[in-house]
Short mmCIF file of C-alpha atoms in Angstrom, two decimals:
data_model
loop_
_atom_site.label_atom_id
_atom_site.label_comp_id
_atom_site.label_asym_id
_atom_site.label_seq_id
_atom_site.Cartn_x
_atom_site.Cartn_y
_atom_site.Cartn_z
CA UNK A 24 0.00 0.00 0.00
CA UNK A 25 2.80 2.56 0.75
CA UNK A 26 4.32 1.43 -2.18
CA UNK A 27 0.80 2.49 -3.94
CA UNK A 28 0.79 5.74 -3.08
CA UNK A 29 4.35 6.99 -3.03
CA UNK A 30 4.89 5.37 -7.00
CA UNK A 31 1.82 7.75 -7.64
CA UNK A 32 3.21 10.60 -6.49
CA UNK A 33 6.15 9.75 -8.33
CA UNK A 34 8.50 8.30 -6.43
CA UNK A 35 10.99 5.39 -7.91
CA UNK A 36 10.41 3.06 -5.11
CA UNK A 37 12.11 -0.69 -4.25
CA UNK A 38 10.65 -2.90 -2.54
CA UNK A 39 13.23 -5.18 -0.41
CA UNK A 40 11.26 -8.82 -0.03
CA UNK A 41 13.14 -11.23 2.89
CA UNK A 42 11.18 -14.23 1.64
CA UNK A 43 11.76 -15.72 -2.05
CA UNK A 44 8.60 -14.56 -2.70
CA UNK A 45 6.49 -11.88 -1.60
CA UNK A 46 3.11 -11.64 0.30
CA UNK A 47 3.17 -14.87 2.20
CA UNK A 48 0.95 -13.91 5.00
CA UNK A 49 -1.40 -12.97 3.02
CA UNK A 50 -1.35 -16.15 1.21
CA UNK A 51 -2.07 -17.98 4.44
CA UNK A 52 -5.16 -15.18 5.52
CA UNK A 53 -6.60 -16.48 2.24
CA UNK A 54 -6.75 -20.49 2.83
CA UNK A 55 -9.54 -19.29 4.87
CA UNK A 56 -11.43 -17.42 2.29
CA UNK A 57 -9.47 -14.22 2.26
CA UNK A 58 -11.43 -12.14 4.82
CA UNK A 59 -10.52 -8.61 3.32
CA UNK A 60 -12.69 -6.40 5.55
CA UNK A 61 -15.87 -5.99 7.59
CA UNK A 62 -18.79 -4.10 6.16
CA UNK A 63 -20.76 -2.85 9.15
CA UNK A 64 -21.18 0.33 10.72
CA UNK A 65 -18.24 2.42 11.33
CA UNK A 66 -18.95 3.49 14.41
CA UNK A 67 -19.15 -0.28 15.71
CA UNK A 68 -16.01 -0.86 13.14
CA UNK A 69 -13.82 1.22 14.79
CA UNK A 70 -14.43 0.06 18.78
CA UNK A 71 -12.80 -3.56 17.17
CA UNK A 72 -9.37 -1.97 17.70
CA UNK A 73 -7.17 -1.58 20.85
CA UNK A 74 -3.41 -0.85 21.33
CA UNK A 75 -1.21 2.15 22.33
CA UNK A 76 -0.86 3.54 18.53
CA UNK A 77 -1.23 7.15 17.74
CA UNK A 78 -5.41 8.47 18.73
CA UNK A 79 -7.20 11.22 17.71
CA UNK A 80 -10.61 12.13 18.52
CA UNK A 81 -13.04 10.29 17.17
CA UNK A 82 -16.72 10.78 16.38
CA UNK A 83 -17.92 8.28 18.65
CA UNK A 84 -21.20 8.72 20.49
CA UNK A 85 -20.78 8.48 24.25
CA UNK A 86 -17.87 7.07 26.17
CA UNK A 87 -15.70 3.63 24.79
CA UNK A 88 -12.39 2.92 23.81
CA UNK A 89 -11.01 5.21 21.07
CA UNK A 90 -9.62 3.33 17.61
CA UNK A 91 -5.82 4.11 16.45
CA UNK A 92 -6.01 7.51 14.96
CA UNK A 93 -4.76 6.14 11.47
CA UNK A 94 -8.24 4.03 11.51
CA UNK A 95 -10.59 6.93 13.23
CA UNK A 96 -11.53 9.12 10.04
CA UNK A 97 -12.64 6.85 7.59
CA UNK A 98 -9.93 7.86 5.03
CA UNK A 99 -9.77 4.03 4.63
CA UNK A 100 -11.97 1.39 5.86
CA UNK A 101 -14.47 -1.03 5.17
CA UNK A 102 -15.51 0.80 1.90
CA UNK A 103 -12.32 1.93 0.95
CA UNK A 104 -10.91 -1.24 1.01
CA UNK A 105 -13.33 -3.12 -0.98
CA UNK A 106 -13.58 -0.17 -3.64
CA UNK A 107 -9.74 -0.86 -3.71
CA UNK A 108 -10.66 -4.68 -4.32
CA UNK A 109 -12.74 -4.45 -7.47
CA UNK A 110 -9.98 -1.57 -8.59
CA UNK A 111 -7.85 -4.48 -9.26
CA UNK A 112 -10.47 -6.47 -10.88
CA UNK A 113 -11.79 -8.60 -7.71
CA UNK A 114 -15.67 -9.16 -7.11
CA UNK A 115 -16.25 -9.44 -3.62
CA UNK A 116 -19.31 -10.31 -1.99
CA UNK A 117 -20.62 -10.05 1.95
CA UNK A 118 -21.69 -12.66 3.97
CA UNK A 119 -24.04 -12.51 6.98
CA UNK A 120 -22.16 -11.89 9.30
CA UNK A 121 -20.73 -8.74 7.63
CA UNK A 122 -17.66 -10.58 6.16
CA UNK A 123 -16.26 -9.69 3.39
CA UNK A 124 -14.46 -12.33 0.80
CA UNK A 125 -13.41 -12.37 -2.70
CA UNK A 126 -16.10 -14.34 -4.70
CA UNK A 127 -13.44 -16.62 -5.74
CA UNK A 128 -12.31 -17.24 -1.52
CA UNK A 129 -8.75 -16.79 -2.93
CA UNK A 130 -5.95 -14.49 -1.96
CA UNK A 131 -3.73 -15.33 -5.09
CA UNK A 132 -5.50 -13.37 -7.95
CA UNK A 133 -5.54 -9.83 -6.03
CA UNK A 134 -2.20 -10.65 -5.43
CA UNK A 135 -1.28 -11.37 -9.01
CA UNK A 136 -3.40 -7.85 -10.08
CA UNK A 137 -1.86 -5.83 -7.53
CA UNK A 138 2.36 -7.28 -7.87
CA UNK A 139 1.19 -6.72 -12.00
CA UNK A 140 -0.35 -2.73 -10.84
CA UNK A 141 2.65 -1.95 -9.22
CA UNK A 142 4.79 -3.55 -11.61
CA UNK A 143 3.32 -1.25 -14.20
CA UNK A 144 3.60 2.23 -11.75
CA UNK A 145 7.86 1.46 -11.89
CA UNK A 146 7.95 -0.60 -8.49
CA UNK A 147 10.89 -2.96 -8.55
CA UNK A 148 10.32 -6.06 -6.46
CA UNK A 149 13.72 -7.27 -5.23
CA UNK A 150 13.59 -11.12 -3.19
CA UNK A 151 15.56 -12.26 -0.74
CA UNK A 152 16.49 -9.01 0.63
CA UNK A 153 16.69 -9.38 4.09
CA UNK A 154 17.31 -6.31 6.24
CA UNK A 155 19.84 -7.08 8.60
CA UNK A 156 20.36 -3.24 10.45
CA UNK A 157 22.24 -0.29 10.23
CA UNK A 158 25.70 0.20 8.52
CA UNK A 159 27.21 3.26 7.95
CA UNK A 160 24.20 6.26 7.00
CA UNK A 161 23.07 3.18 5.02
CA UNK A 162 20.73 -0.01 5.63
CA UNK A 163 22.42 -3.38 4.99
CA UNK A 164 20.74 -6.57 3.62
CA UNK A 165 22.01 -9.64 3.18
CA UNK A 166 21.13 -10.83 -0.20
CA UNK A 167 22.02 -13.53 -2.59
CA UNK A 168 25.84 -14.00 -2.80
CA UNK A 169 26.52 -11.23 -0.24
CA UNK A 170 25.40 -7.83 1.47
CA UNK A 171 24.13 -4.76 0.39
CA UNK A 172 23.87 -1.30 1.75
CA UNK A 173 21.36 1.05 0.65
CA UNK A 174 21.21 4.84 1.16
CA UNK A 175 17.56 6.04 0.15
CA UNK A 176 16.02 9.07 0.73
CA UNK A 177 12.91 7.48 2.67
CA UNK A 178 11.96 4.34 4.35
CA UNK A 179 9.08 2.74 5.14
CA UNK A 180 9.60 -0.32 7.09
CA UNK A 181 6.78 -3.16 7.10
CA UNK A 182 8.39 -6.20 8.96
CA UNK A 183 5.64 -7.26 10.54
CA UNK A 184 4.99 -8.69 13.92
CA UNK A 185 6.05 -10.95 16.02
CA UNK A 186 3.05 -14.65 15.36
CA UNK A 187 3.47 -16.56 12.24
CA UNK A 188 7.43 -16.22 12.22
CA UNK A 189 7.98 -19.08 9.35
CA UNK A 190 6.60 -16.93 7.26
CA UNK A 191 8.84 -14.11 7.98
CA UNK A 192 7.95 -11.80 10.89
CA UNK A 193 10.39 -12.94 13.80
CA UNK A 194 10.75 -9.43 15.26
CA UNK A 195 14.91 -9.51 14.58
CA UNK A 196 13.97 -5.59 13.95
CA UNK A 197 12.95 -4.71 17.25
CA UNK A 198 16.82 -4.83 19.07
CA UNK A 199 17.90 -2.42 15.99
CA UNK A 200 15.02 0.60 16.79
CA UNK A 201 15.29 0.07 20.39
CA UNK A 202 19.31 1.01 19.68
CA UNK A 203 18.00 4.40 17.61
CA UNK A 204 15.29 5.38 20.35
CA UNK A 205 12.45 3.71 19.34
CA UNK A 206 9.94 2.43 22.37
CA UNK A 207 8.60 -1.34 21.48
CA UNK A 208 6.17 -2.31 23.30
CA UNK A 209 7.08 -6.27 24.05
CA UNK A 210 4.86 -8.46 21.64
CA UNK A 211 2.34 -10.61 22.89
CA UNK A 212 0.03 -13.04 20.97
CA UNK A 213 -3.12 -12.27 20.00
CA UNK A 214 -5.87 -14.00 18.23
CA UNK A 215 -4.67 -17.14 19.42
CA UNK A 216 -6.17 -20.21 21.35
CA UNK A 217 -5.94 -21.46 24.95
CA UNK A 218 -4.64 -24.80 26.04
CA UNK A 219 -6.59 -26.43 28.35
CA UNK A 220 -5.59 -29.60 30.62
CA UNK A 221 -8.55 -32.11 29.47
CA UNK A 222 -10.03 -34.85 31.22
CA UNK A 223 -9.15 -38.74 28.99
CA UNK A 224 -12.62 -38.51 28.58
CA UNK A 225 -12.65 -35.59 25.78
CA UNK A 226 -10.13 -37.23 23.78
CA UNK A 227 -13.31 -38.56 22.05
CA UNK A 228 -14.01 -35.36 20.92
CA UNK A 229 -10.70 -33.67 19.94
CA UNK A 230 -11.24 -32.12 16.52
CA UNK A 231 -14.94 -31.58 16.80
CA UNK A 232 -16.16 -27.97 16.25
CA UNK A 233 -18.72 -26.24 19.09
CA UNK A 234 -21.18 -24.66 17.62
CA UNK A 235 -24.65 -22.93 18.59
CA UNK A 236 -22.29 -21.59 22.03
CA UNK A 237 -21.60 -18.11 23.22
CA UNK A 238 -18.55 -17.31 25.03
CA UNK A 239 -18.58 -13.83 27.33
CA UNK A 240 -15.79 -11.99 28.92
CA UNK A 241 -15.80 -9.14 29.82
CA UNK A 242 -17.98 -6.78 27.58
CA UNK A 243 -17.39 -9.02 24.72
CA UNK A 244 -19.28 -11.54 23.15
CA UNK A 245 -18.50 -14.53 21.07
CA UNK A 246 -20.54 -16.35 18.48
CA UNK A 247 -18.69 -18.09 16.42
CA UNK A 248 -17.76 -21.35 16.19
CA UNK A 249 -14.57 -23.20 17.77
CA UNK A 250 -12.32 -26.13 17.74
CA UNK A 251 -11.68 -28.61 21.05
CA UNK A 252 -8.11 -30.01 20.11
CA UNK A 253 -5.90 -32.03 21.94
CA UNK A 254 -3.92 -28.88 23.02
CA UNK A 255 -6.87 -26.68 24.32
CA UNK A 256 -9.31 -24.83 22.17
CA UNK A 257 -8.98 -22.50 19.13
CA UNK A 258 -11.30 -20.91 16.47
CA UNK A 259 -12.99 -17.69 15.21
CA UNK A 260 -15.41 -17.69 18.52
CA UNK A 261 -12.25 -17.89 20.70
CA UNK A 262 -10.51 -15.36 18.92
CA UNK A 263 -12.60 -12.66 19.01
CA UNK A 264 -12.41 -12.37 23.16
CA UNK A 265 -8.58 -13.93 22.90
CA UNK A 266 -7.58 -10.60 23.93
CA UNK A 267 -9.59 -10.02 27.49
CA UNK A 268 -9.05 -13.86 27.88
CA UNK A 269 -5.25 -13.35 27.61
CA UNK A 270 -5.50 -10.44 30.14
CA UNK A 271 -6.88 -12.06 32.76
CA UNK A 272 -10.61 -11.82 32.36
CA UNK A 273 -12.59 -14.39 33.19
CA UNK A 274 -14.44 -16.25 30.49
CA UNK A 275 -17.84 -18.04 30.46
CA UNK A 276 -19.60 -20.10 28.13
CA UNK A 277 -22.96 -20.17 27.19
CA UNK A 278 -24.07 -23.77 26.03
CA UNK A 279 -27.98 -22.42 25.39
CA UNK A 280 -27.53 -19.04 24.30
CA UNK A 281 -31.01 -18.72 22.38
CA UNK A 282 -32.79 -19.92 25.35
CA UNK A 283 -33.80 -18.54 28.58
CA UNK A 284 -32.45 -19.43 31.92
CA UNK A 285 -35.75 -20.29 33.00
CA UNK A 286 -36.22 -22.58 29.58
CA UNK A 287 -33.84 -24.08 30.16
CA UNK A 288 -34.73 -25.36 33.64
CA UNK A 289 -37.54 -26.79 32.55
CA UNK A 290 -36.05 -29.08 29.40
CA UNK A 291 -34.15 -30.60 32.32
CA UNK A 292 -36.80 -30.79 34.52
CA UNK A 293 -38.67 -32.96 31.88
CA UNK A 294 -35.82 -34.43 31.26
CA UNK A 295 -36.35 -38.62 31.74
CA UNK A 296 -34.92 -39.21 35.21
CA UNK A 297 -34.23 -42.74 34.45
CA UNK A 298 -31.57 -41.31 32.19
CA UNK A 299 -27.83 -41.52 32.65
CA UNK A 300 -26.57 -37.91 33.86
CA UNK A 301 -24.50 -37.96 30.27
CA UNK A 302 -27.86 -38.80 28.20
CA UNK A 303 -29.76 -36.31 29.76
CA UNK A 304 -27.29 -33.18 29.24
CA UNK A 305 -27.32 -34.44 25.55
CA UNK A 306 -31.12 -34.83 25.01
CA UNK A 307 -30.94 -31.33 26.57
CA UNK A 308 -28.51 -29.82 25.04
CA UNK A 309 -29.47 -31.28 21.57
CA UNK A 310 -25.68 -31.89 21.15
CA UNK A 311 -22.55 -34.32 22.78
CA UNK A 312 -19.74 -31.94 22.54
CA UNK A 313 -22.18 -28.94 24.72
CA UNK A 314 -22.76 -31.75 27.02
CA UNK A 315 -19.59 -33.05 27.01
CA UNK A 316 -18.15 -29.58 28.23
CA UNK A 317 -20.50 -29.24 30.83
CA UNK A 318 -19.50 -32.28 32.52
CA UNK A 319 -16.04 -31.70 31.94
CA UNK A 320 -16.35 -27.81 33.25
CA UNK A 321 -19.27 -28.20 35.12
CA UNK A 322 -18.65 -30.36 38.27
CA UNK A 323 -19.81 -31.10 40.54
CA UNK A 324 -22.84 -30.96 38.79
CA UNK A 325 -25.63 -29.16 40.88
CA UNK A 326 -29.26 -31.58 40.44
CA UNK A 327 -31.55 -29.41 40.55
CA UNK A 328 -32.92 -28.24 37.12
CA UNK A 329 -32.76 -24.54 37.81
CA UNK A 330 -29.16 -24.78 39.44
CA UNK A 331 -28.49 -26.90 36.62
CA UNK A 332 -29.50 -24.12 33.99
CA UNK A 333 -27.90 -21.66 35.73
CA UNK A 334 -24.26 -23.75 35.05
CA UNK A 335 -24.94 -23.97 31.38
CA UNK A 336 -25.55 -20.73 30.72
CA UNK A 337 -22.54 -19.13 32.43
CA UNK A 338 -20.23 -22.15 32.53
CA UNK A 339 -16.79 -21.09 33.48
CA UNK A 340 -14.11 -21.48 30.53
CA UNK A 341 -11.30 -23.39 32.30
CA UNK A 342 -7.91 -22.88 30.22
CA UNK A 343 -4.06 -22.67 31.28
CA UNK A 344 -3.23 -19.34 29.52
CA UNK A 345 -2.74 -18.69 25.67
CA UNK A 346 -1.07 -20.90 23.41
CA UNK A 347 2.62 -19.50 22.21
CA UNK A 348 3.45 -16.88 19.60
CA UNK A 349 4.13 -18.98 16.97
CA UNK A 350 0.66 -20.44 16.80
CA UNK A 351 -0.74 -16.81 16.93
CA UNK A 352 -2.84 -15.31 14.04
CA UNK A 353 -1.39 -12.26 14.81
CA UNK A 354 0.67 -10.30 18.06
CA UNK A 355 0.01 -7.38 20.01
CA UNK A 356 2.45 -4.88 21.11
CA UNK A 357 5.06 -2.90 18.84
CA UNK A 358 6.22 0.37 18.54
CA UNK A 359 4.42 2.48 20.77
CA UNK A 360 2.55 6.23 20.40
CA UNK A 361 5.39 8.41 22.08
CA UNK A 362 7.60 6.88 19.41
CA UNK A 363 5.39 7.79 16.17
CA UNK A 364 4.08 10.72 14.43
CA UNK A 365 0.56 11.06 13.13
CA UNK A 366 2.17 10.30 9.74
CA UNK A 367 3.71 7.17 11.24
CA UNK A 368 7.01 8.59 11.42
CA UNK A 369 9.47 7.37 13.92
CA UNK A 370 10.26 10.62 15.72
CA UNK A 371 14.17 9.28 16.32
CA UNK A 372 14.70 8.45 12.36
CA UNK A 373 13.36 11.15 10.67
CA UNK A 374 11.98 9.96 6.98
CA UNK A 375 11.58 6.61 8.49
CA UNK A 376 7.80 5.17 8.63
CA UNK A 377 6.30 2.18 10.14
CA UNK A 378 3.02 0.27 8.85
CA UNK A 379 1.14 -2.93 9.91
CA UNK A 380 1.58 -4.94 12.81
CA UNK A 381 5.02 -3.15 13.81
CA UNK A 382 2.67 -0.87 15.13
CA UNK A 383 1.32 -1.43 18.28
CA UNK A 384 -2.24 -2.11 17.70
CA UNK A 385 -4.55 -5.30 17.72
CA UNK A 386 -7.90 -5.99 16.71
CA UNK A 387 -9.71 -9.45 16.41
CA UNK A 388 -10.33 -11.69 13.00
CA UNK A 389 -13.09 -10.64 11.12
CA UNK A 390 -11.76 -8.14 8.10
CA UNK A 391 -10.34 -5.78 10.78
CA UNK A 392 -6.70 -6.96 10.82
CA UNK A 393 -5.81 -6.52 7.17
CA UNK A 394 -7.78 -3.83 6.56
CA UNK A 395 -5.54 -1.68 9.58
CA UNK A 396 -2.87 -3.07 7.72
CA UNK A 397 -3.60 -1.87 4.67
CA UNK A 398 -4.91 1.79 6.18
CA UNK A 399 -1.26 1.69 7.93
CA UNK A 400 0.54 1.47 5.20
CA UNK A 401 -1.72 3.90 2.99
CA UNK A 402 -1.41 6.17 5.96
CA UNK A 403 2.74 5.24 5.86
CA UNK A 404 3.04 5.98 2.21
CA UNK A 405 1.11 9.04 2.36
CA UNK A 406 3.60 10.33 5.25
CA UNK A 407 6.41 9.56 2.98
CA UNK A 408 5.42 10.82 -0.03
CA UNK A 409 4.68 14.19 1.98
CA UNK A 410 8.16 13.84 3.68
CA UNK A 411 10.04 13.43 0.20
CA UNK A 412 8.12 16.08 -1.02
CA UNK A 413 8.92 18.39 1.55
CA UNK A 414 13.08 17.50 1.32
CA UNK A 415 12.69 18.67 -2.47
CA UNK A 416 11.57 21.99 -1.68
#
């Protein structure tokens, strides 16, 4: 994206690629579907992100949590982003849940029409340039058959976070910034599941997706499905309260979320009482893996039907803390506010911008995490296409 705008305004940009090929984490956000963006209100949109990053005021009504102030004015969100979509040639549709995919659920096609877009603007794509830190007044890569030192006139660094390191955000940046005076904030995961110390019992189950649940912590609500797996739990319904869940708020689940407490009590009360306690959560329930959970989360299990209820519809989520970085869909934590410009600018390197998850933002799965990376680094390249302009004169 920062390429994007600063070839527009002219610029002769290069654009230094670690991996052999480019774009690999957004290969692996589209063997899901490619979930570009989020078409819902903006208002609601922009409560979905948290972090330290640069804020401005926002036109929120009432009191709430203020989004990064690259993400606060609309200059590009839901819309923009899939207006930029079917610029290169991509039909998108919306599911109903507000999702928004390409019609084809692939990520490699907009890749292909936006590597052939820039191609055309002058972009040069250069692989296997790793940045390896400072040398001289220059930046030094190792590259094939030996190193390289460049000199430009502005950089904008995308290197990612810290989750997903195979495919080529490990963080090795962070040591060199925090030599120049840049605050990091230390990464974290986000979007990531919990492991959970399960009973032999659910080994049945590992594998099996829960569905028809709610999980609550906090303010937040889940609705999605989720995965029990040997390891603990993962999944789009986890994800989206990963983030209280890793900071210590409690988490409940909701087995009956469409039903009333009271409801509730009295499916169990009319339960068959010559049933086994197992066959009669189930016959309840409508479902083995909800009744599986409540036994395994559950006891001891109260008998009476309206006790009984009460445990499935606020059934305490019993996990031992997130699962490691590496498993992460994405990390909290980067380079923090005091260090950053509203043009994303690191304050100690002048004409030296920062875009994506360097930053330190987060925001659940959904649409919302590329489409702040792709605001980032509009807002990035628009900072350094302003900064190069401004050297000229």
């Amino acid at each position: 994206m920062a390429a994007e705008v600063l070839a527009g305004q002219g610029a002769r940009v290069v654009v230094t690629e670690a991996m052999p090929t480019p774009a690999r984490k957004f290969l692996m956000a589209g063997k899901s579907g490619l979930n570009l963006t989020r078409d819902e209100p903006w208002e609601l949109f922009v409560t979905r992100y948290g972090g330290s990053a640069p804020r401005e005021p926002a036109p929120l009504a009432g009191p709430g949590p203020r989004p990064p102030g690259y993400l606060v004015n609309e200059e590009f969100g839901a819309r923009e982003v899939m207006a930029w979509a079917r610029g290169l040639g991509v039909d998108l549709f919306t599911g109903s849940t507000g999702r928004v995919f390409p019609v084809g659920m692939k990520a490699s096609p907009l890749l292909r029409a936006w590597l052939s877009r820039l191609a055309e603007q002058g972009v040069e794509l250069r692989t296997r340039w790793r940045w390896t830190g400072f040398q001289d007044q220059g930046w030094r890569f190792d590259v094939p058959g030996g190193i390289r030192v460049l000199a430009p006139r502005v950089v904008v660094l995308a290197l990612g976070g810290a989750s997903w390191p195979r495919l080529g955000s490990d963080a090795a940046w962070v040591p060199w910034l925090v030599g120049r005076g840049v605050d990091v904030t230390p990464f974290r995961p986000a979007n990531m599941g919990f492991r959970v110390d399960w009973s032999v019992q659910m080994a049945q189950h590992f594998g099996q997706a829960v569905k028809g649940v709610a999980l609550h912590v906090g303010d937040r609500i889940g609705r999605g499905e989720w995965v029990v797996t040997a390891e603990g739990i993962e999944g789009g319904g986890v994800y989206e309260v990963s983030a209280a869940m890793r900071d210590g708020a409690e988490a409940f689940v909701d087995l009956a979320p469409d039903l009333a407490t009271e409801e509730l009590a009295r499916r169990f009360a009319r339960a068959p009482v010559k049933l086994s306690v197992g066959n009669r959560l189930r016959r309840v329930l409508g479902d083995p893996l909800r009744a599986a959970l409540l036994m395994e989360w559950g006891r001891p299990l109260p008998t009476e039907p309206d006790r009984l209820a009460a445990r499935a519809k606020a059934l305490r989520l019993r996990h031992t803390g997130p699962m490691d970085m590496a498993r992460a869909i994405s990390s909290a934590g980067g380079i923090s506010a005091e260090s950053l410009t509203g043009a994303l600018e690191l304050k100690a390197l002048p004409g030296v911008f920062a875009a994506g998850e360097m930053l330190d933002w987060e925001a659940p799965t959904g649409g919302y995490l590329l489409t702040g990376c792709l605001a980032t680094g509009r807002r990035a390249g628009r900072g350094a296409a302003a900064y190069l302009a401004a050297t000229r004169r």
